[in-house]
Amino acid sequence: MLLEATEAAHSATQAVLGLPRGPYFKMAEEIGGHTLGYFMPELIVCFTLCLMLLVDVSDKLRSPRNLLSLAFVGMLAPLLLILGKWGTALFIYPDWGNLAQAAHFFKDHGYVEVAGASMLAFDGFANFFKIFALASGLITLAMLHYDRSLPRKSFGEMLTLVLGSVLGMMLLASSTNLLMAYLSIELMSLASFVLVAFKRSDRKGTEGALKYMLFGAVSSGVMIYGISLLYGMAGTLDIALMGQRLRDVNDPLAIGLALLMVTVGFGYKMSIAPAHFWAPDAYEGAPTPVTAFLSVASKAAGFAGFIRFMDAMAFQSTGNALPIINWVSFVAVLGALTMTIGNLTALWQRNAKRMLAYSSIAHAGYLLIGVAAVAVGGELGGDSGRAIADMGASATAFYMIAYCIMNFGAFAVVMAVAHETGSEEMSAFDGLAKRNMGLAVMMTILLLSLVGIPPTFGFLGKMNLFIAGLEAAQAGYPIMAVLLVVAAVNTAISCYYYFRFLRAMFIAPGEPALVSRPLIVSNTGWLLVGGSALLTVGLFLWGSLFTAPTDEATMLRRTPAPAAAEAQDASKGHAGHGH
Amino acid sequence: MSATLAAVEVAGMPFKLGTDAYLLLSLLMFSLGVGCIVSRRNAVAILMGVELMLNAAAINFVAFGAAGGGLDGQIFAVFIIILAAAEAAVGLAIILNLFGLFKTIDVDHPDLLKG
């Protein structure tokens, strides 16, 4: 009985991992007769969005409680659905370091047909980022519930916009077609412009939204012009086919320019330098839950879109390739620039949200290490290239989980402090330890995680990124080593401004009148802050105590000589962990 | 399919307009859009510049589609028109709200957010 169950689960995993038409996929087709089943999570979100608009019209039903429950169910159901489909990989390999690799990011896409065209891929990569978007959406719901400064009357509109944005992120994660990718980016952008401007009487929010909107409109205009040029040269909008056909186009300047223009659009969403100028303003002006949502989910979706796009373009660059853009150097330089600018500017910020905004720009830079490793894998080609690309993508995904938890937690602390003091400035943190020791300790854990210091999940995430970078550097890319050195220096710099919080909380005396009054945090606040702090430590313990041996075997793999690698790859086949 | 898009007669001679002509037009529009964005400080003028950029891309899509790219290009152009309208709606709403709060739509004027 148990054996049978295990075997069934294993064959399902096999299908998810490797075989394009394994039992799992066949099953899905037999049940539905078509591939619409794959699209069910998005359909549920879409349906909930429409329902939300209807419920919001009815005076009887539109209590914040009802609306929140509806949004909660509307995001939890698709989350469970994806986990149910993809979950077998989770149970067979309960190994977080390898979770993303277990899903085998870029292998064998299951496609859904939209109007006869394959526009959406359903691979582990897409599923991961969908789960990510939905989970961040759910946390955002809790934060919206917690934020007392938001107008309760227009809760329905706010939740509708969050749902719309999440839908855009889910679609972007799977889109393999530039039309689809562009539409998804616009869907999430338009919704988030309004979210930033949501407090209509708030001057800061409106100013931030204006800058966000103008930057967004310009970058989307540049991106679409780039897409039109690529379409003209390749005659298709499908990114994989486009990558193949562009090899035959002998016009490096035009291709390079077009690719650069498309990258501007993704770079804006990822908030990487030099397309980051909107981020601090929009993040500071927006309501805090929206800030957290944008800095985590929106950024992750941008990375998902960019990695997929670059993977398709870079993987064709083996052989007689697209010589104009050297993706590895390009991404590595962008990464170094982004983390340095983010960290250096964060040093002299006085506003806590603005400081965290710059910190989120810096984190986008760290995430680019993983993306650069994907590019290295793409250039190398072959099985060993695939392995490095998968490693880079999984490290990026892994760091995103860590970043999601610690960033939401840190913003929740800022909210808790702002509720009591009415201020989001750094000075509001003065003497916090005397007012609420628990909150100060939680914040300390989250900050340690943001820096990447051991007893936290952030450390594991950063370690994975560095390992992927090191692997790529060993494959003969010295620029990756340079990037890692820059990242290490940046981590040291970031200590300074993160520890300014610590100094304010534990050492600064604070105003006597304020300090004597304890700072009260509501249950939702504790759930958010405590939950993220505990997860940060708990996942570190789980990750380092229970999965260290497998990490050793797969994550710290030394690159063997090419001949040995080939022999090894041949003998291993494509089952198992993916190497 | 040939690369010619339209055939007209100029002074009795067949004159064929190739894809290049459309590309040139779209490049001109795109440059005008960028110029508008860079030089104007008025938020609505910047949105108009963006509109020019989007429509330049739409011309490209239609031209390339007609020159042998299939229907994809035309479909994309339709989506661009819809998106431009949506973007203008959201953008103008934000600008209107900005005007209510700051009594200006000059993008340099609101400067509460700095650092």
XYZ file of C-alpha atoms in Angstrom, chain A residues 235-530:
296
model
C 9.141 37.118 -37.400
C 7.793 35.564 -34.228
C 6.940 36.558 -30.700
C 7.695 33.182 -29.141
C 10.902 33.703 -27.188
C 12.419 30.274 -27.786
C 11.830 30.458 -31.534
C 12.963 34.066 -31.537
C 16.235 33.103 -29.893
C 16.817 30.474 -32.561
C 15.949 32.684 -35.495
C 17.985 35.642 -34.285
C 21.101 33.509 -34.794
C 20.578 33.787 -38.528
C 20.177 37.548 -38.482
C 23.474 39.159 -39.239
C 22.859 42.501 -37.636
C 24.442 42.594 -34.192
C 23.812 46.299 -33.675
C 20.070 46.086 -34.240
C 19.735 42.931 -32.153
C 21.826 44.373 -29.352
C 19.834 47.566 -29.300
C 16.521 45.730 -29.308
C 17.602 43.364 -26.522
C 18.807 46.329 -24.503
C 15.459 48.055 -24.923
C 13.553 44.991 -23.753
C 15.916 44.704 -20.796
C 15.005 48.272 -19.801
C 11.414 47.152 -19.344
C 12.374 44.193 -17.166
C 15.016 46.220 -15.345
C 12.402 48.755 -14.351
C 10.313 46.010 -12.761
C 13.352 44.537 -11.029
C 14.395 48.046 -9.923
C 17.988 47.537 -10.970
C 20.346 50.410 -11.672
C 20.108 52.560 -13.760
C 16.351 51.988 -13.937
C 15.876 52.257 -10.174
C 15.155 55.957 -9.689
C 11.450 55.482 -9.225
C 11.823 52.884 -6.482
C 12.758 54.966 -3.414
C 10.090 57.577 -4.150
C 7.333 55.101 -4.868
C 8.316 52.942 -1.887
C 8.416 55.858 0.523
C 5.178 57.376 -0.703
C 3.102 54.207 -0.924
C 1.148 52.767 2.003
C 3.533 50.380 3.786
C 1.753 47.120 2.826
C 1.909 48.210 -0.798
C 5.592 49.048 -0.418
C 6.276 45.571 0.908
C 4.194 44.001 -1.852
C 5.984 45.947 -4.583
C 9.447 45.402 -3.197
C 8.930 41.641 -2.964
C 6.329 40.319 -5.390
C 6.677 42.834 -8.178
C 10.446 42.535 -8.142
C 10.276 38.746 -8.145
C 7.932 38.784 -11.131
C 10.332 41.065 -12.974
C 13.142 38.618 -12.275
C 10.999 35.706 -13.455
C 10.252 37.432 -16.732
C 13.817 38.539 -17.255
C 15.362 35.155 -16.452
C 13.033 33.422 -18.876
C 13.709 35.982 -21.584
C 17.452 35.976 -21.086
C 17.551 32.202 -20.853
C 15.891 31.934 -24.255
C 18.195 34.548 -25.756
C 21.426 33.449 -24.107
C 21.021 29.750 -24.701
C 21.078 30.395 -28.393
C 24.381 32.158 -28.041
C 26.360 28.955 -28.094
C 28.101 28.647 -31.411
C 27.523 31.383 -33.981
C 25.718 33.548 -31.594
C 24.393 36.941 -30.723
C 27.776 38.496 -30.191
C 26.605 42.010 -29.477
C 25.420 41.390 -25.947
C 27.644 39.390 -23.694
C 24.929 38.535 -21.198
C 27.328 37.379 -18.503
C 29.311 40.603 -18.360
C 26.189 42.664 -18.931
C 24.264 41.140 -16.031
C 27.347 41.047 -13.797
C 28.036 44.751 -14.356
C 24.387 45.614 -13.762
C 24.459 43.555 -10.578
C 27.604 45.184 -9.236
C 26.262 48.635 -10.099
C 22.860 47.970 -8.551
C 24.110 46.624 -5.239
C 26.724 49.357 -4.881
C 24.332 52.209 -5.657
C 21.644 50.725 -3.434
C 23.935 50.232 -0.460
C 25.839 53.502 -0.728
C 22.673 55.574 -1.041
C 21.035 53.725 1.834
C 23.843 54.913 4.120
C 22.480 58.429 4.575
C 18.756 57.869 4.649
C 16.720 59.139 7.571
C 13.399 57.595 6.647
C 13.097 53.921 7.573
C 10.962 53.027 4.550
C 13.291 54.849 2.194
C 16.265 53.062 3.705
C 14.546 49.724 3.227
C 13.748 50.791 -0.338
C 17.431 51.286 -1.091
C 18.162 48.035 0.692
C 15.698 46.336 -1.653
C 17.566 47.796 -4.625
C 20.765 46.358 -3.182
C 19.077 42.980 -2.823
C 18.075 43.102 -6.478
C 21.808 43.413 -7.124
C 22.556 40.288 -5.063
C 19.822 38.420 -6.922
C 21.533 39.303 -10.191
C 24.432 37.035 -9.137
C 22.085 34.109 -9.650
C 20.874 35.543 -12.937
C 24.453 35.965 -14.117
C 25.034 32.301 -13.279
C 22.046 31.452 -15.475
C 23.697 33.446 -18.253
C 26.963 31.560 -17.740
C 25.100 28.295 -18.000
C 23.466 29.526 -21.162
C 26.771 30.400 -22.761
C 28.389 27.133 -21.796
C 25.546 25.073 -23.174
C 25.315 21.325 -22.872
C 24.483 19.423 -19.714
C 27.043 21.136 -17.512
C 25.741 24.500 -18.699
C 22.219 23.389 -17.876
C 23.358 22.389 -14.416
C 24.900 25.805 -13.747
C 21.863 27.591 -15.176
C 19.578 25.529 -12.961
C 21.798 26.216 -9.989
C 21.741 29.943 -10.654
C 17.980 29.984 -11.082
C 17.424 27.909 -7.967
C 19.748 30.100 -5.917
C 17.865 33.171 -7.125
C 14.560 31.561 -6.212
C 15.891 30.438 -2.858
C 17.161 33.892 -1.990
C 13.809 35.301 -3.016
C 12.051 33.149 -0.426
C 14.422 34.451 2.231
C 14.086 38.011 0.997
C 10.302 37.757 0.953
C 10.147 36.627 4.567
C 12.636 39.105 5.992
C 11.426 42.082 3.982
C 7.757 41.619 4.831
C 8.806 41.242 8.468
C 10.914 44.396 8.457
C 8.137 46.437 6.861
C 5.668 45.045 9.404
C 7.940 46.332 12.193
C 8.058 49.755 10.526
C 4.255 49.660 10.446
C 3.990 48.652 14.098
C 6.251 51.541 15.080
C 4.465 53.982 12.787
C 1.089 53.059 14.288
C 2.231 54.170 17.709
C 4.518 57.067 16.906
C 2.897 58.236 13.677
C 6.321 58.489 12.089
C 8.281 56.391 9.630
C 11.550 58.198 10.318
C 14.561 56.418 11.821
C 14.160 58.577 14.935
C 10.893 56.769 15.689
C 12.976 53.676 16.480
C 14.914 55.440 19.258
C 14.636 53.516 22.486
C 12.375 50.861 20.997
C 13.945 48.144 23.145
C 12.688 49.904 26.272
C 9.198 50.242 24.879
C 8.817 46.763 23.468
C 11.686 44.336 23.892
C 10.030 41.589 21.840
C 9.588 43.787 18.806
C 13.186 45.002 19.023
C 14.497 41.430 19.210
C 12.384 40.334 16.229
C 13.622 43.320 14.252
C 17.193 42.384 15.158
C 16.697 38.883 13.766
C 15.199 40.263 10.569
C 18.048 42.751 10.174
C 20.660 40.039 10.704
C 18.906 38.092 7.988
C 18.941 41.083 5.662
C 22.677 41.440 6.180
C 23.157 37.698 5.794
C 24.592 36.739 9.181
C 24.458 33.049 10.156
C 21.641 32.113 12.441
C 19.193 33.294 9.800
C 17.646 32.188 6.549
C 19.089 35.203 4.771
C 22.539 33.742 5.325
C 21.579 30.455 3.680
C 20.103 32.343 0.765
C 23.196 34.440 0.283
C 25.408 31.400 0.647
C 23.505 29.658 -2.134
C 23.901 32.682 -4.378
C 27.631 32.779 -3.690
C 27.954 29.058 -4.356
C 26.181 29.421 -7.684
C 28.400 32.398 -8.505
C 31.508 30.468 -7.508
C 30.478 27.548 -9.657
C 30.045 29.901 -12.592
C 33.389 31.548 -11.888
C 35.080 28.152 -11.873
C 33.616 27.392 -15.259
C 35.963 30.013 -16.629
C 34.248 33.330 -16.010
C 36.538 35.560 -13.935
C 34.011 38.392 -14.037
C 31.810 36.287 -11.779
C 34.595 36.221 -9.206
C 34.835 40.009 -9.429
C 31.075 40.226 -8.942
C 31.310 38.039 -5.836
C 34.039 40.244 -4.368
C 31.896 43.327 -4.986
C 28.973 41.551 -3.327
C 31.070 40.676 -0.295
C 32.266 44.274 0.082
C 28.687 45.452 -0.298
C 27.518 43.106 2.422
C 30.040 44.703 4.729
C 28.823 48.183 3.784
C 25.221 47.191 4.352
C 26.050 46.260 7.952
C 26.439 49.949 8.693
C 22.952 51.082 7.840
C 21.177 47.974 9.076
C 22.963 48.336 12.379
C 21.805 51.930 12.619
C 18.436 50.405 13.441
C 20.078 48.369 16.204
C 21.794 51.427 17.628
C 18.527 53.360 17.589
C 16.599 50.530 19.216
C 19.049 49.441 21.901
C 21.468 52.309 22.571
C 19.763 55.584 21.676
C 17.995 57.014 24.734
C 14.902 58.261 22.921
C 12.468 60.825 24.238
C 11.784 60.144 27.932
C 8.053 60.795 27.577
C 7.775 58.255 24.776
C 10.147 55.640 26.125
C 8.243 55.238 29.375
C 5.120 54.258 27.427
C 5.102 50.648 26.157
C 4.501 50.150 22.452
C 1.493 47.946 21.874
C 1.376 45.595 18.916
C -1.879 43.970 17.837
C -2.292 40.249 17.214
C -2.022 40.607 13.453
C 1.129 42.620 13.970
C 2.652 39.904 16.120
C 1.618 37.281 13.603
C 3.434 39.139 10.853
C 6.537 40.183 12.761
C 6.879 37.108 14.941
